[in-house]
PDB file of C-alpha atoms and ligand atoms in Angstrom:
ATOM      1  CA  MET A1287     -22.250   8.545   9.427  1.00 51.00           C
ATOM      2  CA  GLU A1288     -23.039   4.861   9.360  1.00 61.00           C
ATOM      3  CA  ASP A1289     -20.037   2.550   9.379  1.00 78.00           C
ATOM      4  CA  GLY A1290     -18.896   1.657   5.901  1.00 94.00           C
ATOM      5  CA  MET A1291     -18.079  -1.758   4.587  1.00 97.00           C
ATOM      6  CA  THR A1292     -14.310  -1.302   4.900  1.00 98.00           C
ATOM      7  CA  LYS A1293     -14.631  -0.610   8.613  1.00 98.00           C
ATOM      8  CA  ARG A1294     -16.516  -3.869   9.021  1.00 97.00           C
ATOM      9  CA  TRP A1295     -13.733  -5.737   7.211  1.00 98.00           C
ATOM     10  CA  LEU A1296     -11.120  -4.154   9.489  1.00 98.00           C
ATOM     11  CA  GLY A1297     -13.071  -5.399  12.494  1.00 97.00           C
ATOM     12  CA  ALA A1298     -13.676  -8.856  11.053  1.00 98.00           C
ATOM     13  CA  HIS A1299     -10.032  -9.516  10.084  1.00 98.00           C
ATOM     14  CA  LYS A1300      -8.115  -8.010  12.989  1.00 98.00           C
ATOM     15  CA  GLU A1301      -5.464 -10.725  13.198  1.00 98.00           C
ATOM     16  CA  LEU A1302      -4.451 -10.537   9.564  1.00 98.00           C
ATOM     17  CA  LEU A1303      -4.542  -6.739   9.746  1.00 98.00           C
ATOM     18  CA  HIS A1304      -2.256  -6.857  12.760  1.00 98.00           C
ATOM     19  CA  ALA A1305       0.116  -9.243  10.983  1.00 98.00           C
ATOM     20  CA  ALA A1306       0.337  -6.808   8.051  1.00 98.00           C
ATOM     21  CA  THR A1307       0.703  -3.576  10.043  1.00 98.00           C
ATOM     22  CA  ARG A1308       2.682  -4.734  13.119  1.00 98.00           C
ATOM     23  CA  HIS A1309       5.051  -7.089  11.342  1.00 97.00           C
ATOM     24  CA  SER A1310       8.469  -7.732  12.915  1.00 96.00           C
ATOM     25  CA  PHE A1311      10.039  -5.671  10.104  1.00 97.00           C
ATOM     26  CA  ILE A1312       8.053  -2.613  11.237  1.00 98.00           C
ATOM     27  CA  LEU A1313       8.516  -3.382  14.936  1.00 97.00           C
ATOM     28  CA  SER A1314      12.278  -3.603  14.394  1.00 97.00           C
ATOM     29  CA  ILE A1315      12.308  -0.140  12.794  1.00 97.00           C
ATOM     30  CA  ARG A1316      10.224   1.138  15.684  1.00 98.00           C
ATOM     31  CA  ASP A1317      12.550  -0.265  18.365  1.00 97.00           C
ATOM     32  CA  GLY A1318      15.708   0.588  16.430  1.00 97.00           C
ATOM     33  CA  SER A1319      16.942  -3.011  16.148  1.00 96.00           C
ATOM     34  CA  ILE A1320      16.491  -3.294  12.376  1.00 96.00           C
ATOM     35  CA  ASP A1321      19.232  -4.863  10.294  1.00 95.00           C
ATOM     36  CA  LEU A1322      20.003  -2.224   7.664  1.00 94.00           C
ATOM     37  CA  GLY A1323      20.526  -5.002   5.117  1.00 94.00           C
ATOM     38  CA  CYS A1324      16.801  -5.798   5.513  1.00 95.00           C
ATOM     39  CA  PHE A1325      15.922  -2.164   5.025  1.00 96.00           C
ATOM     40  CA  LYS A1326      17.979  -1.973   1.838  1.00 96.00           C
ATOM     41  CA  ARG A1327      16.395  -5.146   0.529  1.00 96.00           C
ATOM     42  CA  TRP A1328      12.957  -3.725   1.243  1.00 97.00           C
ATOM     43  CA  LEU A1329      13.909  -0.410  -0.427  1.00 97.00           C
ATOM     44  CA  GLY A1330      14.933  -2.022  -3.712  1.00 97.00           C
ATOM     45  CA  GLN A1331      11.993  -4.404  -3.816  1.00 97.00           C
ATOM     46  CA  ASP A1332       9.532  -1.669  -2.927  1.00 98.00           C
ATOM     47  CA  TYR A1333      10.840   0.497  -5.756  1.00 97.00           C
ATOM     48  CA  LEU A1334       9.995  -2.344  -8.156  1.00 97.00           C
ATOM     49  CA  PHE A1335       6.601  -2.721  -6.485  1.00 98.00           C
ATOM     50  CA  VAL A1336       5.810   0.977  -6.801  1.00 98.00           C
ATOM     51  CA  ARG A1337       6.606   0.872 -10.525  1.00 97.00           C
ATOM     52  CA  ALA A1338       3.916  -1.818 -10.877  1.00 97.00           C
ATOM     53  CA  PHE A1339       1.619   0.062  -8.533  1.00 98.00           C
ATOM     54  CA  VAL A1340       1.714   3.120 -10.848  1.00 98.00           C
ATOM     55  CA  ARG A1341       0.216   1.004 -13.631  1.00 98.00           C
ATOM     56  CA  PHE A1342      -2.395  -0.329 -11.225  1.00 98.00           C
ATOM     57  CA  ALA A1343      -3.331   3.189 -10.050  1.00 98.00           C
ATOM     58  CA  ALA A1344      -3.589   4.399 -13.644  1.00 98.00           C
ATOM     59  CA  ASN A1345      -5.903   1.478 -14.351  1.00 98.00           C
ATOM     60  CA  VAL A1346      -8.102   2.375 -11.378  1.00 98.00           C
ATOM     61  CA  LEU A1347      -8.518   5.843 -12.881  1.00 97.00           C
ATOM     62  CA  VAL A1348      -9.404   4.401 -16.292  1.00 97.00           C
ATOM     63  CA  LYS A1349     -11.958   2.036 -14.744  1.00 97.00           C
ATOM     64  CA  LEU A1350     -13.940   4.836 -13.087  1.00 97.00           C
ATOM     65  CA  PRO A1351     -17.222   5.283 -14.932  1.00 95.00           C
ATOM     66  CA  LYS A1352     -17.624   8.615 -16.714  1.00 94.00           C
ATOM     67  CA  ASP A1353     -20.523   9.645 -14.484  1.00 94.00           C
ATOM     68  CA  VAL A1354     -18.692   9.477 -11.131  1.00 95.00           C
ATOM     69  CA  ALA A1355     -18.219  12.767  -9.279  1.00 95.00           C
ATOM     70  CA  GLU A1356     -15.271  14.939 -10.363  1.00 95.00           C
ATOM     71  CA  THR A1357     -14.001  14.846  -6.775  1.00 95.00           C
ATOM     72  CA  ASP A1358     -13.854  11.040  -6.944  1.00 96.00           C
ATOM     73  CA  ILE A1359     -11.565  11.287  -9.968  1.00 97.00           C
ATOM     74  CA  ASP A1360      -9.438  13.871  -8.150  1.00 97.00           C
ATOM     75  CA  VAL A1361      -8.737  11.535  -5.218  1.00 97.00           C
ATOM     76  CA  VAL A1362      -7.337   8.867  -7.533  1.00 98.00           C
ATOM     77  CA  LEU A1363      -5.464  11.437  -9.622  1.00 97.00           C
ATOM     78  CA  GLY A1364      -3.921  12.853  -6.437  1.00 96.00           C
ATOM     79  CA  GLY A1365      -2.697   9.351  -5.583  1.00 96.00           C
ATOM     80  CA  ILE A1366      -1.077   8.970  -8.992  1.00 97.00           C
ATOM     81  CA  CYS A1367       0.650  12.366  -8.628  1.00 96.00           C
ATOM     82  CA  ALA A1368       1.949  11.351  -5.208  1.00 94.00           C
ATOM     83  CA  LEU A1369       3.476   8.224  -6.774  1.00 96.00           C
ATOM     84  CA  GLU A1370       5.596  10.382  -9.065  1.00 96.00           C
ATOM     85  CA  LYS A1371       7.153  12.041  -5.997  1.00 95.00           C
ATOM     86  CA  GLU A1372       7.495   8.679  -4.329  1.00 96.00           C
ATOM     87  CA  ILE A1373       9.528   7.352  -7.252  1.00 97.00           C
ATOM     88  CA  SER A1374      11.875  10.368  -7.073  1.00 96.00           C
ATOM     89  CA  TRP A1375      12.246   9.712  -3.365  1.00 97.00           C
ATOM     90  CA  PHE A1376      13.188   6.077  -4.022  1.00 97.00           C
ATOM     91  CA  ARG A1377      15.831   7.230  -6.510  1.00 96.00           C
ATOM     92  CA  SER A1378      17.383   9.623  -4.011  1.00 95.00           C
ATOM     93  CA  GLU A1379      17.343   6.896  -1.334  1.00 96.00           C
ATOM     94  CA  SER A1380      19.034   4.530  -3.780  1.00 95.00           C
ATOM     95  CA  SER A1381      22.126   6.741  -3.894  1.00 93.00           C
ATOM     96  CA  LYS A1382      21.980   7.371  -0.126  1.00 94.00           C
ATOM     97  CA  TRP A1383      22.044   3.628   0.591  1.00 95.00           C
ATOM     98  CA  GLY A1384      24.058   2.423  -2.397  1.00 94.00           C
ATOM     99  CA  VAL A1385      21.234   0.203  -3.649  1.00 95.00           C
ATOM    100  CA  HIS A1386      21.368  -0.050  -7.446  1.00 95.00           C
ATOM    101  CA  PHE A1387      17.883  -0.258  -8.876  1.00 94.00           C
ATOM    102  CA  ASP A1388      18.958  -1.067 -12.448  1.00 92.00           C
ATOM    103  CA  THR A1389      20.270  -4.512 -11.528  1.00 92.00           C
ATOM    104  CA  LEU A1390      17.501  -5.493  -9.119  1.00 94.00           C
ATOM    105  CA  ILE A1391      15.752  -8.817  -9.466  1.00 95.00           C
ATOM    106  CA  PRO A1392      12.187  -9.025  -8.153  1.00 96.00           C
ATOM    107  CA  GLN A1393      11.781 -11.608  -5.400  1.00 97.00           C
ATOM    108  CA  LYS A1394       8.977 -14.162  -5.484  1.00 97.00           C
ATOM    109  CA  ALA A1395       6.685 -12.418  -2.968  1.00 98.00           C
ATOM    110  CA  ASN A1396       7.039  -9.204  -4.953  1.00 98.00           C
ATOM    111  CA  GLU A1397       6.334 -10.926  -8.276  1.00 98.00           C
ATOM    112  CA  ASP A1398       3.284 -12.630  -6.800  1.00 98.00           C
ATOM    113  CA  TYR A1399       1.944  -9.357  -5.431  1.00 98.00           C
ATOM    114  CA  CYS A1400       2.541  -7.508  -8.718  1.00 98.00           C
ATOM    115  CA  ARG A1401       0.849 -10.343 -10.612  1.00 98.00           C
ATOM    116  CA  PHE A1402      -2.182  -9.958  -8.369  1.00 98.00           C
ATOM    117  CA  LEU A1403      -2.295  -6.231  -9.192  1.00 98.00           C
ATOM    118  CA  GLU A1404      -2.249  -7.149 -12.890  1.00 98.00           C
ATOM    119  CA  GLU A1405      -5.092  -9.611 -12.372  1.00 98.00           C
ATOM    120  CA  LEU A1406      -7.119  -6.896 -10.677  1.00 98.00           C
ATOM    121  CA  SER A1407      -6.491  -4.671 -13.686  1.00 97.00           C
ATOM    122  CA  ALA A1408      -8.371  -7.080 -15.986  1.00 97.00           C
ATOM    123  CA  SER A1409     -11.369  -5.427 -17.626  1.00 95.00           C
ATOM    124  CA  SER A1410     -13.650  -7.913 -15.853  1.00 96.00           C
ATOM    125  CA  THR A1411     -12.758  -6.498 -12.409  1.00 98.00           C
ATOM    126  CA  HIS A1412     -15.374  -4.045 -11.147  1.00 98.00           C
ATOM    127  CA  TYR A1413     -14.141  -0.547 -10.282  1.00 98.00           C
ATOM    128  CA  ALA A1414     -15.467  -0.808  -6.705  1.00 98.00           C
ATOM    129  CA  VAL A1415     -13.172  -3.821  -6.194  1.00 98.00           C
ATOM    130  CA  VAL A1416     -10.067  -1.954  -7.389  1.00 98.00           C
ATOM    131  CA  LEU A1417     -10.964   1.128  -5.351  1.00 98.00           C
ATOM    132  CA  ALA A1418     -11.123  -1.044  -2.233  1.00 98.00           C
ATOM    133  CA  ALA A1419      -7.801  -2.646  -3.192  1.00 98.00           C
ATOM    134  CA  PHE A1420      -6.191   0.758  -3.786  1.00 98.00           C
ATOM    135  CA  TRP A1421      -7.289   1.898  -0.333  1.00 98.00           C
ATOM    136  CA  ALA A1422      -6.072  -1.309   1.355  1.00 98.00           C
ATOM    137  CA  ILE A1423      -2.597  -1.074  -0.206  1.00 98.00           C
ATOM    138  CA  GLU A1424      -2.100   2.521   0.949  1.00 98.00           C
ATOM    139  CA  MET A1425      -3.749   1.981   4.344  1.00 98.00           C
ATOM    140  CA  VAL A1426      -1.366  -0.836   5.355  1.00 98.00           C
ATOM    141  CA  TYR A1427       1.700   1.344   4.762  1.00 98.00           C
ATOM    142  CA  ASN A1428       0.128   4.315   6.531  1.00 98.00           C
ATOM    143  CA  ASP A1429      -0.883   2.308   9.578  1.00 98.00           C
ATOM    144  CA  ALA A1430       2.436   0.428   9.753  1.00 98.00           C
ATOM    145  CA  PHE A1431       4.799   3.383   9.311  1.00 98.00           C
ATOM    146  CA  ALA A1432       2.755   5.709  11.546  1.00 98.00           C
ATOM    147  CA  THR A1433       3.643   3.476  14.513  1.00 98.00           C
ATOM    148  CA  CYS A1434       7.335   4.216  13.866  1.00 98.00           C
ATOM    149  CA  LEU A1435       6.659   7.947  14.369  1.00 98.00           C
ATOM    150  CA  GLU A1436       4.982   7.629  17.780  1.00 97.00           C
ATOM    151  CA  THR A1437       6.670   9.617  20.555  1.00 96.00           C
ATOM    152  CA  ASP A1438       8.044   6.528  22.307  1.00 97.00           C
ATOM    153  CA  ALA A1439       9.405   5.001  19.060  1.00 97.00           C
ATOM    154  CA  LYS A1440      13.193   4.577  18.743  1.00 98.00           C
ATOM    155  CA  THR A1441      13.212   4.760  14.961  1.00 97.00           C
ATOM    156  CA  PRO A1442      16.793   5.330  13.699  1.00 97.00           C
ATOM    157  CA  SER A1443      17.138   8.880  12.365  1.00 96.00           C
ATOM    158  CA  GLU A1444      18.255   7.692   8.906  1.00 95.00           C
ATOM    159  CA  LEU A1445      14.970   5.750   8.549  1.00 97.00           C
ATOM    160  CA  TYR A1446      12.731   8.514   9.828  1.00 96.00           C
ATOM    161  CA  ASP A1447      12.196   9.985   6.372  1.00 95.00           C
ATOM    162  CA  ALA A1448      10.851   6.682   5.027  1.00 96.00           C
ATOM    163  CA  CYS A1449       8.445   6.343   7.959  1.00 98.00           C
ATOM    164  CA  GLU A1450       7.344   9.942   7.606  1.00 97.00           C
ATOM    165  CA  ARG A1451       6.622   9.429   3.881  1.00 97.00           C
ATOM    166  CA  TRP A1452       3.780   6.994   4.576  1.00 98.00           C
ATOM    167  CA  GLY A1453       3.070   7.738   8.234  1.00 98.00           C
ATOM    168  CA  ASN A1454       2.408  11.490   8.019  1.00 98.00           C
ATOM    169  CA  ALA A1455      -0.993  13.090   8.658  1.00 98.00           C
ATOM    170  CA  GLY A1456      -1.443  14.159   5.014  1.00 97.00           C
ATOM    171  CA  PHE A1457      -0.998  10.574   3.833  1.00 97.00           C
ATOM    172  CA  LYS A1458      -3.472   9.463   6.495  1.00 98.00           C
ATOM    173  CA  ALA A1459      -6.030  11.987   5.168  1.00 98.00           C
ATOM    174  CA  TYR A1460      -5.460  10.673   1.641  1.00 97.00           C
ATOM    175  CA  CYS A1461      -6.062   7.096   2.889  1.00 98.00           C
ATOM    176  CA  THR A1462      -9.290   8.231   4.575  1.00 98.00           C
ATOM    177  CA  ALA A1463     -10.424   9.860   1.320  1.00 97.00           C
ATOM    178  CA  LEU A1464      -9.701   6.612  -0.551  1.00 98.00           C
ATOM    179  CA  GLN A1465     -11.584   4.665   2.120  1.00 98.00           C
ATOM    180  CA  GLN A1466     -14.646   6.896   1.842  1.00 97.00           C
ATOM    181  CA  LEU A1467     -14.506   6.616  -1.918  1.00 97.00           C
ATOM    182  CA  ALA A1468     -14.338   2.819  -1.767  1.00 98.00           C
ATOM    183  CA  ASP A1469     -17.165   2.681   0.787  1.00 98.00           C
ATOM    184  CA  LYS A1470     -19.400   4.904  -1.307  1.00 97.00           C
ATOM    185  CA  HIS A1471     -19.025   2.752  -4.416  1.00 97.00           C
ATOM    186  CA  LEU A1472     -19.179  -0.549  -2.520  1.00 98.00           C
ATOM    187  CA  GLN A1473     -22.472   0.512  -1.020  1.00 97.00           C
ATOM    188  CA  MET A1474     -23.919   0.921  -4.522  1.00 95.00           C
ATOM    189  CA  SER A1475     -22.568  -2.486  -5.635  1.00 97.00           C
ATOM    190  CA  SER A1476     -24.081  -5.957  -5.634  1.00 97.00           C
ATOM    191  CA  ILE A1477     -23.390  -8.482  -2.861  1.00 97.00           C
ATOM    192  CA  ASP A1478     -21.260 -10.395  -5.343  1.00 98.00           C
ATOM    193  CA  ILE A1479     -19.023  -7.381  -6.041  1.00 98.00           C
ATOM    194  CA  GLN A1480     -18.825  -6.624  -2.316  1.00 98.00           C
ATOM    195  CA  GLY A1481     -17.668 -10.195  -1.721  1.00 98.00           C
ATOM    196  CA  GLN A1482     -15.024  -9.910  -4.455  1.00 98.00           C
ATOM    197  CA  ALA A1483     -13.794  -6.680  -2.875  1.00 98.00           C
ATOM    198  CA  GLU A1484     -13.455  -8.305   0.543  1.00 98.00           C
ATOM    199  CA  GLN A1485     -11.492 -11.172  -0.997  1.00 98.00           C
ATOM    200  CA  ALA A1486      -9.170  -8.665  -2.690  1.00 98.00           C
ATOM    201  CA  PHE A1487      -8.733  -6.885   0.657  1.00 98.00           C
ATOM    202  CA  LEU A1488      -7.715 -10.159   2.338  1.00 98.00           C
ATOM    203  CA  LYS A1489      -5.328 -11.047  -0.478  1.00 98.00           C
ATOM    204  CA  ILE A1490      -3.673  -7.636  -0.117  1.00 98.00           C
ATOM    205  CA  LEU A1491      -3.192  -8.071   3.617  1.00 98.00           C
ATOM    206  CA  SER A1492      -1.575 -11.470   3.133  1.00 98.00           C
ATOM    207  CA  SER A1493       0.566 -10.153   0.247  1.00 98.00           C
ATOM    208  CA  GLU A1494       1.794  -7.356   2.525  1.00 98.00           C
ATOM    209  CA  VAL A1495       2.766  -9.917   5.183  1.00 98.00           C
ATOM    210  CA  GLU A1496       4.698 -11.884   2.539  1.00 98.00           C
ATOM    211  CA  PHE A1497       6.359  -8.683   1.330  1.00 98.00           C
ATOM    212  CA  TRP A1498       7.654  -7.868   4.831  1.00 98.00           C
ATOM    213  CA  ASN A1499       8.729 -11.507   5.295  1.00 97.00           C
ATOM    214  CA  MET A1500      10.730 -11.311   2.072  1.00 96.00           C
ATOM    215  CA  SER A1501      12.457  -8.136   3.270  1.00 94.00           C
ATOM    216  CA  CYS A1502      13.561  -9.768   6.529  1.00 86.00           C
ATOM    217  CA  GLN A1503      15.198 -12.815   4.962  1.00 66.00           C
TER     218      GLN A1503
HETATM  219  C1  LIG B 865       4.412  -3.414  -0.753  1.00 55.81           C
HETATM  220  N1  LIG B 865       2.584  -1.877  -0.226  1.00 55.81           N
HETATM  221  C2  LIG B 865       3.834  -2.034  -0.673  1.00 55.81           C
HETATM  222  N2  LIG B 865       4.572  -0.991  -1.063  1.00 55.81           N
HETATM  223  C3  LIG B 865       4.048   0.258  -1.004  1.00 55.81           C
HETATM  224  N3  LIG B 865       4.834   1.301  -1.387  1.00 55.81           N
HETATM  225  C4  LIG B 865       2.733   0.460  -0.526  1.00 55.81           C
HETATM  226  C5  LIG B 865       2.028  -0.653  -0.143  1.00 55.81           C
HETATM  227  C6  LIG B 865       2.097   1.831  -0.389  1.00 55.81           C
HETATM  228  O1  LIG B 865       2.328   2.672  -1.434  1.00 55.81           O
END
């Protein structure tokens, strides 16, 4: 198969991709040096993020034109279903770590990222752009957390479950399905839409960097 557009973006923006997927937050999980206060901060903020991400994912589904393949709908629907389990996981982690979600205040980087997701949800945003964004958001977590599962990683056992959640092979397959879906619809889109999708991809990578930065402070 010919290389899709997303693969070209990954090659063209290697540094930013690296910053998002090999951030010091992730590297510190991988080498076991992480400050658990940072992890707890990330956990609470990510719960808030995922709540916003559910709305975004639902909007992606609504944006899909009626004539797309049933299997295309199923990929997005599968992602939404997975988010329901993810939210339950966050709640069980909240009691494990003593992080109280009901009193959490979103930090600036989180608010900015969630605002961007809302902007993408505007009716003027083309569905190929949000499909690419959906893929990028999931791909960063998969790529980042998968490194913490490598055989030479010294990931602390109490953090292994979190890394496994996004780093496992099933999640990787889901990311690949999203990528293929995005590529298929980008290929049928105008140059203008393709450009908007690449901009959204870049904004997601930089938002992910800011999100990790926020968790380390
Ligand atoms: C900030 N990006 C952030 N949180 C997540 N949970 C994901 C991506 C993947 O679902």
